[in-house]
One Martini backbone bead per residue (centre of mass of N, CA, C, O) as a GRO file, in nm:
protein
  167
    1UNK     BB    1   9.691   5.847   2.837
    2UNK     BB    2   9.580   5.800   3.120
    3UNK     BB    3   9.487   5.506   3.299
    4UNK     BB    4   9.285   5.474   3.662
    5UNK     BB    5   9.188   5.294   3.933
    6UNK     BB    6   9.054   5.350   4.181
    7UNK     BB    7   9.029   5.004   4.233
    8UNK     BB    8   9.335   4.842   4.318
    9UNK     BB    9   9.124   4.535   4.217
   10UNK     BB   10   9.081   4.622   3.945
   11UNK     BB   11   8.976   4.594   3.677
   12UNK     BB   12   9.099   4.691   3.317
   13UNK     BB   13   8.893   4.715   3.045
   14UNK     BB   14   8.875   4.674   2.698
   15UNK     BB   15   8.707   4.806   2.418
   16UNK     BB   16   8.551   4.740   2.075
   17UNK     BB   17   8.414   4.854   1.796
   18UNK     BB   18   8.186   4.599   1.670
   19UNK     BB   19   7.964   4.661   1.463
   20UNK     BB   20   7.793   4.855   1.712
   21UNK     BB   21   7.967   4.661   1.952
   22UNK     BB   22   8.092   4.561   2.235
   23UNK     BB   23   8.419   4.406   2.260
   24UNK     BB   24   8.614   4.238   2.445
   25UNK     BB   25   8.982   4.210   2.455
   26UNK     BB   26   9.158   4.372   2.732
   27UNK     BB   27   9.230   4.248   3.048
   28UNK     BB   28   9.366   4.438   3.352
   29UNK     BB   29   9.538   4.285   3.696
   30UNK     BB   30   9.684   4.184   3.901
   31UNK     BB   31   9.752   3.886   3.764
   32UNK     BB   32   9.729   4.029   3.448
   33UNK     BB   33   9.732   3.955   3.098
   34UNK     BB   34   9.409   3.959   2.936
   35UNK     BB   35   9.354   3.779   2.622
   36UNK     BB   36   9.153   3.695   2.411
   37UNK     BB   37   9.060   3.493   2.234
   38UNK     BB   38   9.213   3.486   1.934
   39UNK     BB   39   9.484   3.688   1.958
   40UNK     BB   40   9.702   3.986   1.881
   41UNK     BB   41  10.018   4.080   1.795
   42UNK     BB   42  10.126   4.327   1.618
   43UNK     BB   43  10.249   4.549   1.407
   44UNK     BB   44  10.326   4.860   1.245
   45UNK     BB   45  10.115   4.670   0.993
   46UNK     BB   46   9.916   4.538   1.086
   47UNK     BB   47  10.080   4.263   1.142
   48UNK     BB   48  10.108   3.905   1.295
   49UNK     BB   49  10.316   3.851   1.532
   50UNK     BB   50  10.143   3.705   1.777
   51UNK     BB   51   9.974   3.427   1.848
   52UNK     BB   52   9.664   3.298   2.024
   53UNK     BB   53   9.562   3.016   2.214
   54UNK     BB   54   9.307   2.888   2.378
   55UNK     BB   55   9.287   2.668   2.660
   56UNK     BB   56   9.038   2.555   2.901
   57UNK     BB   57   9.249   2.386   3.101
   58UNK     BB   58   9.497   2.511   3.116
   59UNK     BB   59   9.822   2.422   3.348
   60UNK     BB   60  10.047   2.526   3.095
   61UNK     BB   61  10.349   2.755   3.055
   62UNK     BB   62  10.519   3.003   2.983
   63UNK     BB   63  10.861   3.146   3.094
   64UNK     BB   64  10.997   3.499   3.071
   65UNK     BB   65  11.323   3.541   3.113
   66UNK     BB   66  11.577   3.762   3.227
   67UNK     BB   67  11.892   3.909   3.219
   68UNK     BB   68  12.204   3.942   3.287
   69UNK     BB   69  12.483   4.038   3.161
   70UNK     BB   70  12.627   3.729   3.018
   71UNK     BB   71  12.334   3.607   2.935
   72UNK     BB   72  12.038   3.439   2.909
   73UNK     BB   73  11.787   3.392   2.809
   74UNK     BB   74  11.443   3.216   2.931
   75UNK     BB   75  11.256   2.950   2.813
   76UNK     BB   76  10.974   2.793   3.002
   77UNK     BB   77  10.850   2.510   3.106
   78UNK     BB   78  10.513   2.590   3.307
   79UNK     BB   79  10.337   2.446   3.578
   80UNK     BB   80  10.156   2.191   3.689
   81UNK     BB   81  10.303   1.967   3.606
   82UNK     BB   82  10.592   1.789   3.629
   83UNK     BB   83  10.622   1.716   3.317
   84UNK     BB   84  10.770   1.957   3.033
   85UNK     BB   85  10.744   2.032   2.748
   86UNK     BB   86  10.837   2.098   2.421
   87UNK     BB   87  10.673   2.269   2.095
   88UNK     BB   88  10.810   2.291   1.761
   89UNK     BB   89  10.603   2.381   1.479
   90UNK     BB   90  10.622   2.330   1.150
   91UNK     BB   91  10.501   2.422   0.873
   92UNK     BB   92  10.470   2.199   0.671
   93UNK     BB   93  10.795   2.189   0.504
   94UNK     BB   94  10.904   2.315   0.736
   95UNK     BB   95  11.172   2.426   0.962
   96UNK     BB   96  11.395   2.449   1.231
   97UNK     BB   97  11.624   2.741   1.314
   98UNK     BB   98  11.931   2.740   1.394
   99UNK     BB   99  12.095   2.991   1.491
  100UNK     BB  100  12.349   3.290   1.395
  101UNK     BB  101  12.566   3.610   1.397
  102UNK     BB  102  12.840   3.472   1.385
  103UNK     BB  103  13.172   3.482   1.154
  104UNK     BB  104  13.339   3.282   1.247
  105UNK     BB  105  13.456   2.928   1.319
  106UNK     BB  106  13.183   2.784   1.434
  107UNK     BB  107  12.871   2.855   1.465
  108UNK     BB  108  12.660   2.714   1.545
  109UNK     BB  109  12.479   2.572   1.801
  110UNK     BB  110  12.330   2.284   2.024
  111UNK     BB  111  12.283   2.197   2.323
  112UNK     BB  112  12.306   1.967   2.570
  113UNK     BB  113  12.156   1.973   2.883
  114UNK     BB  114  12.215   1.756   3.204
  115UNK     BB  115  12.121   1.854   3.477
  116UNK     BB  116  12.196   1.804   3.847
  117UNK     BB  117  12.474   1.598   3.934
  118UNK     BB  118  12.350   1.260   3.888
  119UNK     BB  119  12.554   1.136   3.721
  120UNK     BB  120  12.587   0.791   3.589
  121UNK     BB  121  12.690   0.527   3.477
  122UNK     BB  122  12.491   0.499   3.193
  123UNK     BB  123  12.369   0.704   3.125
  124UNK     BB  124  12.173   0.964   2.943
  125UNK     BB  125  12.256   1.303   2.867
  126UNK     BB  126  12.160   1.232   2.567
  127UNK     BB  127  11.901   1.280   2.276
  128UNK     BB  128  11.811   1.184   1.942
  129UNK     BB  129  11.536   1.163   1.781
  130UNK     BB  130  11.312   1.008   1.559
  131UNK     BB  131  10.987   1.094   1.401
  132UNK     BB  132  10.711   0.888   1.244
  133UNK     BB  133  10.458   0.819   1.065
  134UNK     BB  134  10.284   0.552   0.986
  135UNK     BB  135  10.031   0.444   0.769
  136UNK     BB  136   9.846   0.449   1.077
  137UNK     BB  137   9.911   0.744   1.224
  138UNK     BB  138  10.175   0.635   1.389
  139UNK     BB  139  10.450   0.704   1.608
  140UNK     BB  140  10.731   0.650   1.519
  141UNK     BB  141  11.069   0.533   1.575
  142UNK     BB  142  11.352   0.514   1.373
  143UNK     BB  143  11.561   0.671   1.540
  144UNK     BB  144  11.911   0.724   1.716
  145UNK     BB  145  12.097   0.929   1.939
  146UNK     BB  146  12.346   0.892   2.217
  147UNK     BB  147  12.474   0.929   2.524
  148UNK     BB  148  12.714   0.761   2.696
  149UNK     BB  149  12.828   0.730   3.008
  150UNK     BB  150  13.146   0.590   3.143
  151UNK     BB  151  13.264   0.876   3.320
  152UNK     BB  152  13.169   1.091   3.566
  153UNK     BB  153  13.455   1.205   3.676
  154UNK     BB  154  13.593   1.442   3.665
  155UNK     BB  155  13.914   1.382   3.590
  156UNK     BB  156  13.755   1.112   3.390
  157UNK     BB  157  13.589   1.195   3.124
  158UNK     BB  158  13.309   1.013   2.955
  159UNK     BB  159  13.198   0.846   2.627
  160UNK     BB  160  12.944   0.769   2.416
  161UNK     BB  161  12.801   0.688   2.104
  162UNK     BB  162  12.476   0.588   1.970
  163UNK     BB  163  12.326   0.406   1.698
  164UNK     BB  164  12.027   0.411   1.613
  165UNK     BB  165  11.777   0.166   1.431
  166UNK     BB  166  11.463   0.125   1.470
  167UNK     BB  167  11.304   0.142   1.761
   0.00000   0.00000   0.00000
């Protein structure tokens, strides 16, 4: 069934009955689709597939770009903020997991691009941080690997590898 608003300005609201009682789940409108607090968007045995969870100030979110053939989907973190990070956070002892499933002899890759163009001798363009909690649930930062350019020339590109321990 198709659902047509009259007023193209006018959200259109979805409801479900809970226990006897209306209460709207989600409403979309000009500017998007929105899903009340802790949503989820379901898989076809109606089991969790997407969790939602809303901050009532927040400023930044994702955007999920697609591309033409022969390039990359693009997850980025936008909003209002100068400079936003991305946060991948594994439950318990669990862990964050790049793959692939090409059978080659390459394996999995994982990239960090310093794009911009501008960068100098001496620059850092690449980082692994290792970061753990001290005894008093304080951030410690215990290790580092740097990429430090060393030649930045087109021609004669160079760099270190530089390992820290106990930063």
């Amino acid at each position: 069934t198709d659902i047509t608003a009259a007023n193209p300005d006018a959200d259109v609201v979805l409801y479900a009955d809970v226990a006897g009682t209306l209460t709207e789940i989600m409403r979309w409108g000009v500017t998007g689709v929105q899903l009340k607090q802790n949503s989820s968007i379901l898989d076809s045995n109606a089991n969790e597939l997407i969790k939602f969870a809303a901050t009532g100030s927040a400023v930044n979110e994702f955007t999920v770009t697609n591309v033409a053939t022969g390039n990359n989907p693009i997850l980025s973190a936008t909003g209002g903020d100068a400079n936003i990070g991305i946060n991948l956070l594994a439950k318990g002892t669990g862990a964050v997991v790049v793959g692939n499933t090409d059978a080659g002899a390459l394996g999995s890759q994982l990239t960090l691009n310093h794009a911009g163009g501008s960068q100098a001798n001496s620059d850092v363009v690449g980082r692994i941080l290792v970061v753990g909690q001290d005894d008093a649930a304080a951030n410690e930062s215990y290790s580092r690997i740097d990429t430090v350019v060393t030649d930045v020339a087109a021609a004669t590109p160079d760099s270190d590898l530089v390992f820290y321990v106990d930063v």
